[in-house]
PDB file of C-alpha atoms and ligand atoms in Angstrom:
ATOM      1  CA  UNK H   1       0.000   0.000   0.000  1.00  0.00           C
ATOM      2  CA  UNK H   2       1.037   3.588  -0.500  1.00  0.00           C
ATOM      3  CA  UNK H   3       2.154   4.917   2.891  1.00  0.00           C
ATOM      4  CA  UNK H   4       3.717   8.021   4.382  1.00  0.00           C
ATOM      5  CA  UNK H   5       6.559   8.052   6.871  1.00  0.00           C
ATOM      6  CA  UNK H   6       8.330  10.775   8.838  1.00  0.00           C
ATOM      7  CA  UNK H   7      12.060  11.046   8.238  1.00  0.00           C
ATOM      8  CA  UNK H   8      14.574  13.240  10.050  1.00  0.00           C
ATOM      9  CA  UNK H   9      18.112  13.911   8.873  1.00  0.00           C
ATOM     10  CA  UNK H  10      19.802  14.460  12.242  1.00  0.00           C
ATOM     11  CA  UNK H  11      22.288  17.201  13.225  1.00  0.00           C
ATOM     12  CA  UNK H  12      25.345  15.013  12.527  1.00  0.00           C
ATOM     13  CA  UNK H  13      24.344  14.355   8.904  1.00  0.00           C
ATOM     14  CA  UNK H  14      23.255  17.959   8.311  1.00  0.00           C
ATOM     15  CA  UNK H  15      26.682  19.076   9.626  1.00  0.00           C
ATOM     16  CA  UNK H  16      28.379  16.610   7.241  1.00  0.00           C
ATOM     17  CA  UNK H  17      26.528  18.274   4.348  1.00  0.00           C
ATOM     18  CA  UNK H  18      24.994  15.031   3.068  1.00  0.00           C
ATOM     19  CA  UNK H  19      21.317  16.082   2.903  1.00  0.00           C
ATOM     20  CA  UNK H  20      21.366  15.708  -0.886  1.00  0.00           C
ATOM     21  CA  UNK H  21      23.064  12.317  -0.837  1.00  0.00           C
ATOM     22  CA  UNK H  22      20.445  11.039   1.592  1.00  0.00           C
ATOM     23  CA  UNK H  23      17.563  12.511  -0.464  1.00  0.00           C
ATOM     24  CA  UNK H  24      19.007  10.737  -3.524  1.00  0.00           C
ATOM     25  CA  UNK H  25      18.744   7.419  -1.697  1.00  0.00           C
ATOM     26  CA  UNK H  26      15.081   8.087  -0.877  1.00  0.00           C
ATOM     27  CA  UNK H  27      14.343   8.988  -4.487  1.00  0.00           C
ATOM     28  CA  UNK H  28      16.257   6.048  -5.984  1.00  0.00           C
ATOM     29  CA  UNK H  29      14.200   3.739  -3.752  1.00  0.00           C
ATOM     30  CA  UNK H  30      10.981   5.201  -5.154  1.00  0.00           C
ATOM     31  CA  UNK H  31      10.103   7.382  -2.167  1.00  0.00           C
ATOM     32  CA  UNK H  32       8.829  10.884  -2.902  1.00  0.00           C
ATOM     33  CA  UNK H  33       9.471  13.881  -0.638  1.00  0.00           C
ATOM     34  CA  UNK H  34       5.966  15.352  -0.204  1.00  0.00           C
ATOM     35  CA  UNK H  35       6.876  17.877   2.536  1.00  0.00           C
ATOM     36  CA  UNK H  36      10.122  19.106   4.064  1.00  0.00           C
ATOM     37  CA  UNK H  37      11.546  21.750   6.357  1.00  0.00           C
ATOM     38  CA  UNK H  38      14.810  22.558   8.076  1.00  0.00           C
ATOM     39  CA  UNK H  39      14.414  23.256  11.756  1.00  0.00           C
ATOM     40  CA  UNK H  40      16.516  23.763  14.874  1.00  0.00           C
ATOM     41  CA  UNK H  41      14.446  21.860  17.450  1.00  0.00           C
ATOM     42  CA  UNK H  42      13.844  23.390  20.866  1.00  0.00           C
ATOM     43  CA  UNK H  43      14.249  21.193  23.927  1.00  0.00           C
ATOM     44  CA  UNK H  44      10.445  20.995  24.278  1.00  0.00           C
ATOM     45  CA  UNK H  45       9.991  19.994  20.619  1.00  0.00           C
ATOM     46  CA  UNK H  46      12.614  17.239  20.901  1.00  0.00           C
ATOM     47  CA  UNK H  47      11.213  15.969  24.224  1.00  0.00           C
ATOM     48  CA  UNK H  48       7.697  15.860  22.797  1.00  0.00           C
ATOM     49  CA  UNK H  49       8.767  14.093  19.637  1.00  0.00           C
ATOM     50  CA  UNK H  50      10.630  11.389  21.599  1.00  0.00           C
ATOM     51  CA  UNK H  51       8.106  11.215  24.489  1.00  0.00           C
ATOM     52  CA  UNK H  52       7.876   7.413  24.169  1.00  0.00           C
ATOM     53  CA  UNK H  53      11.566   7.222  25.198  1.00  0.00           C
ATOM     54  CA  UNK H  54      11.195   9.557  28.214  1.00  0.00           C
ATOM     55  CA  UNK H  55      12.016   6.824  30.739  1.00  0.00           C
ATOM     56  CA  UNK H  56      14.992   5.402  28.834  1.00  0.00           C
ATOM     57  CA  UNK H  57      18.488   6.068  30.190  1.00  0.00           C
ATOM     58  CA  UNK H  58      19.584   7.656  26.911  1.00  0.00           C
ATOM     59  CA  UNK H  59      16.706  10.187  26.787  1.00  0.00           C
ATOM     60  CA  UNK H  60      18.711  13.174  28.054  1.00  0.00           C
ATOM     61  CA  UNK H  61      21.569  12.552  25.634  1.00  0.00           C
ATOM     62  CA  UNK H  62      19.084  12.003  22.790  1.00  0.00           C
ATOM     63  CA  UNK H  63      17.351  15.345  23.396  1.00  0.00           C
ATOM     64  CA  UNK H  64      20.681  17.133  23.798  1.00  0.00           C
ATOM     65  CA  UNK H  65      21.956  15.700  20.524  1.00  0.00           C
ATOM     66  CA  UNK H  66      18.751  16.395  18.575  1.00  0.00           C
ATOM     67  CA  UNK H  67      18.860  20.061  19.667  1.00  0.00           C
ATOM     68  CA  UNK H  68      22.600  20.475  18.974  1.00  0.00           C
ATOM     69  CA  UNK H  69      22.050  21.811  15.451  1.00  0.00           C
ATOM     70  CA  UNK H  70      19.495  22.027  12.663  1.00  0.00           C
ATOM     71  CA  UNK H  71      17.726  18.935  11.353  1.00  0.00           C
ATOM     72  CA  UNK H  72      15.961  18.309   8.060  1.00  0.00           C
ATOM     73  CA  UNK H  73      12.453  16.919   8.539  1.00  0.00           C
ATOM     74  CA  UNK H  74      10.572  15.327   5.643  1.00  0.00           C
ATOM     75  CA  UNK H  75       7.534  13.255   4.818  1.00  0.00           C
ATOM     76  CA  UNK H  76       8.256  10.417   2.404  1.00  0.00           C
ATOM     77  CA  UNK H  77       5.483   8.825   0.401  1.00  0.00           C
ATOM     78  CA  UNK H  78       5.519   5.595  -1.550  1.00  0.00           C
ATOM     79  CA  UNK H  79       4.751   1.898  -1.671  1.00  0.00           C
ATOM     80  CA  UNK H  80       5.501   0.379   1.742  1.00  0.00           C
ATOM     81  CA  UNK H  81       7.201   3.649   2.731  1.00  0.00           C
ATOM     82  CA  UNK H  82       7.712   2.850   6.434  1.00  0.00           C
ATOM     83  CA  UNK H  83       9.663  -0.373   5.837  1.00  0.00           C
ATOM     84  CA  UNK H  84      11.353   0.874   2.670  1.00  0.00           C
ATOM     85  CA  UNK H  85      12.779   3.810   4.638  1.00  0.00           C
ATOM     86  CA  UNK H  86      13.860   1.593   7.531  1.00  0.00           C
ATOM     87  CA  UNK H  87      15.676  -0.709   5.098  1.00  0.00           C
ATOM     88  CA  UNK H  88      17.451   2.303   3.587  1.00  0.00           C
ATOM     89  CA  UNK H  89      18.470   3.541   7.081  1.00  0.00           C
ATOM     90  CA  UNK H  90      19.884   0.257   8.434  1.00  0.00           C
ATOM     91  CA  UNK H  91      20.142  -0.746  12.093  1.00  0.00           C
ATOM     92  CA  UNK H  92      19.848   1.915  14.838  1.00  0.00           C
ATOM     93  CA  UNK H  93      23.446   1.196  15.868  1.00  0.00           C
ATOM     94  CA  UNK H  94      25.608   1.972  12.822  1.00  0.00           C
ATOM     95  CA  UNK H  95      28.086  -0.696  13.927  1.00  0.00           C
ATOM     96  CA  UNK H  96      25.327  -3.249  13.222  1.00  0.00           C
ATOM     97  CA  UNK H  97      23.990  -1.595  10.067  1.00  0.00           C
ATOM     98  CA  UNK H  98      24.261  -3.514   6.778  1.00  0.00           C
ATOM     99  CA  UNK H  99      26.773  -2.237   4.220  1.00  0.00           C
ATOM    100  CA  UNK H 100      25.280   0.305   1.856  1.00  0.00           C
ATOM    101  CA  UNK H 101      22.694   1.614   4.313  1.00  0.00           C
ATOM    102  CA  UNK H 102      22.536   5.298   5.301  1.00  0.00           C
ATOM    103  CA  UNK H 103      23.714   4.616   8.836  1.00  0.00           C
ATOM    104  CA  UNK H 104      26.581   2.364   7.721  1.00  0.00           C
ATOM    105  CA  UNK H 105      27.761   5.050   5.306  1.00  0.00           C
ATOM    106  CA  UNK H 106      27.139   8.288   7.249  1.00  0.00           C
ATOM    107  CA  UNK H 107      26.658   7.556  10.982  1.00  0.00           C
ATOM    108  CA  UNK H 108      29.246   7.467  13.756  1.00  0.00           C
ATOM    109  CA  UNK H 109      27.448   6.101  16.816  1.00  0.00           C
ATOM    110  CA  UNK H 110      24.075   4.989  18.166  1.00  0.00           C
ATOM    111  CA  UNK H 111      23.466   8.594  19.284  1.00  0.00           C
ATOM    112  CA  UNK H 112      24.779  10.365  16.183  1.00  0.00           C
ATOM    113  CA  UNK H 113      23.115   7.930  13.786  1.00  0.00           C
ATOM    114  CA  UNK H 114      22.324  10.269  10.869  1.00  0.00           C
ATOM    115  CA  UNK H 115      18.610   9.604  10.414  1.00  0.00           C
ATOM    116  CA  UNK H 116      15.328   8.834  12.130  1.00  0.00           C
ATOM    117  CA  UNK H 117      12.411   7.039  10.489  1.00  0.00           C
ATOM    118  CA  UNK H 118       8.963   6.135  11.820  1.00  0.00           C
ATOM    119  CA  UNK H 119       8.822   2.502  12.972  1.00  0.00           C
ATOM    120  CA  UNK H 120       5.159   1.837  12.041  1.00  0.00           C
ATOM    121  CA  UNK H 121       2.289   3.436  10.166  1.00  0.00           C
ATOM    122  CA  UNK H 122       0.761   4.326  13.555  1.00  0.00           C
ATOM    123  CA  UNK H 123       3.836   6.224  14.723  1.00  0.00           C
ATOM    124  CA  UNK H 124       4.197   7.711  11.231  1.00  0.00           C
ATOM    125  CA  UNK H 125       0.744   9.300  11.511  1.00  0.00           C
ATOM    126  CA  UNK H 126       1.639  10.817  14.902  1.00  0.00           C
ATOM    127  CA  UNK H 127       5.110  11.936  13.808  1.00  0.00           C
ATOM    128  CA  UNK H 128       3.960  13.505  10.517  1.00  0.00           C
ATOM    129  CA  UNK H 129       1.262  15.453  12.384  1.00  0.00           C
ATOM    130  CA  UNK H 130       3.835  16.525  14.992  1.00  0.00           C
ATOM    131  CA  UNK H 131       5.801  18.493  12.390  1.00  0.00           C
ATOM    132  CA  UNK H 132       3.394  19.246   9.541  1.00  0.00           C
ATOM    133  CA  UNK H 133      -0.102  20.637   9.121  1.00  0.00           C
ATOM    134  CA  UNK H 134      -2.193  18.662   6.622  1.00  0.00           C
ATOM    135  CA  UNK H 135      -2.071  21.664   4.268  1.00  0.00           C
ATOM    136  CA  UNK H 136       1.749  21.449   4.139  1.00  0.00           C
ATOM    137  CA  UNK H 137       1.723  18.001   2.502  1.00  0.00           C
ATOM    138  CA  UNK H 138       1.920  17.954  -1.295  1.00  0.00           C
ATOM    139  CA  UNK H 139       1.010  14.468  -2.481  1.00  0.00           C
ATOM    140  CA  UNK H 140       1.774  13.914  -6.171  1.00  0.00           C
TER     141      UNK H 140
HETATM  142  P1  CMP L 201      15.825   7.138  16.563  1.00  0.00           P
HETATM  143  O1  CMP L 201      15.298   6.279  15.481  1.00  0.00           O
HETATM  144  O2  CMP L 201      15.877   8.591  16.306  1.00  0.00           O
HETATM  145  O3  CMP L 201      14.957   6.883  17.891  1.00  0.00           O
HETATM  146  C1  CMP L 201      15.487   7.085  19.187  1.00  0.00           C
HETATM  147  C2  CMP L 201      16.959   7.302  19.182  1.00  0.00           C
HETATM  148  O4  CMP L 201      17.606   7.115  20.422  1.00  0.00           O
HETATM  149  C3  CMP L 201      17.631   6.313  18.259  1.00  0.00           C
HETATM  150  O5  CMP L 201      17.320   6.649  16.924  1.00  0.00           O
HETATM  151  C4  CMP L 201      19.100   6.462  18.677  1.00  0.00           C
HETATM  152  O6  CMP L 201      19.775   7.492  17.965  1.00  0.00           O
HETATM  153  C5  CMP L 201      18.998   6.890  20.154  1.00  0.00           C
HETATM  154  N1  CMP L 201      19.525   5.875  21.058  1.00  0.00           N
HETATM  155  C6  CMP L 201      20.564   6.034  21.896  1.00  0.00           C
HETATM  156  N2  CMP L 201      20.794   4.920  22.595  1.00  0.00           N
HETATM  157  C7  CMP L 201      19.857   4.013  22.205  1.00  0.00           C
HETATM  158  C8  CMP L 201      19.569   2.667  22.565  1.00  0.00           C
HETATM  159  N3  CMP L 201      20.283   2.007  23.493  1.00  0.00           N
HETATM  160  N4  CMP L 201      18.539   2.048  21.956  1.00  0.00           N
HETATM  161  C9  CMP L 201      17.783   2.703  21.030  1.00  0.00           C
HETATM  162  N5  CMP L 201      18.021   3.969  20.652  1.00  0.00           N
HETATM  163  C10 CMP L 201      19.045   4.624  21.230  1.00  0.00           C
END
């Protein structure tokens, strides 16, 4: 089915100047960017986005990292978009990510791991709505 998923290019990858290389991977896999914005997240925005991780030991470091510089936030649309994007990203820990994935190629550590992608269509709906009004999406 055609799905939408929320993708974030994290501060480490923005700083490395590889936004375009990562967008190329989305496009080559058949995913379309139907909304995007660059944003420097506030602490409250990052905490709200990652609320499900609030009790995890890494939460403080995660919020600190995600607010350390601008991120690129986009909605990707396409067949099986949630899983397609997760396959492109590779494992959360870049040391475990398959060769040729975004995290294997651009990420340094489990904290600075280049990209975020929704893990289900349910979280995708919440995450897309967290960053974008319905009128900001441009399906095509
Ligand atoms: P992300 O997909 O953005 O979702 C939560 C983030 O927490 C994850 O990517 C990692 O960058 C970060 N993180 C740090 N430590 C861990 C951990 N032990 N398990 C899962 N995620 C972690």
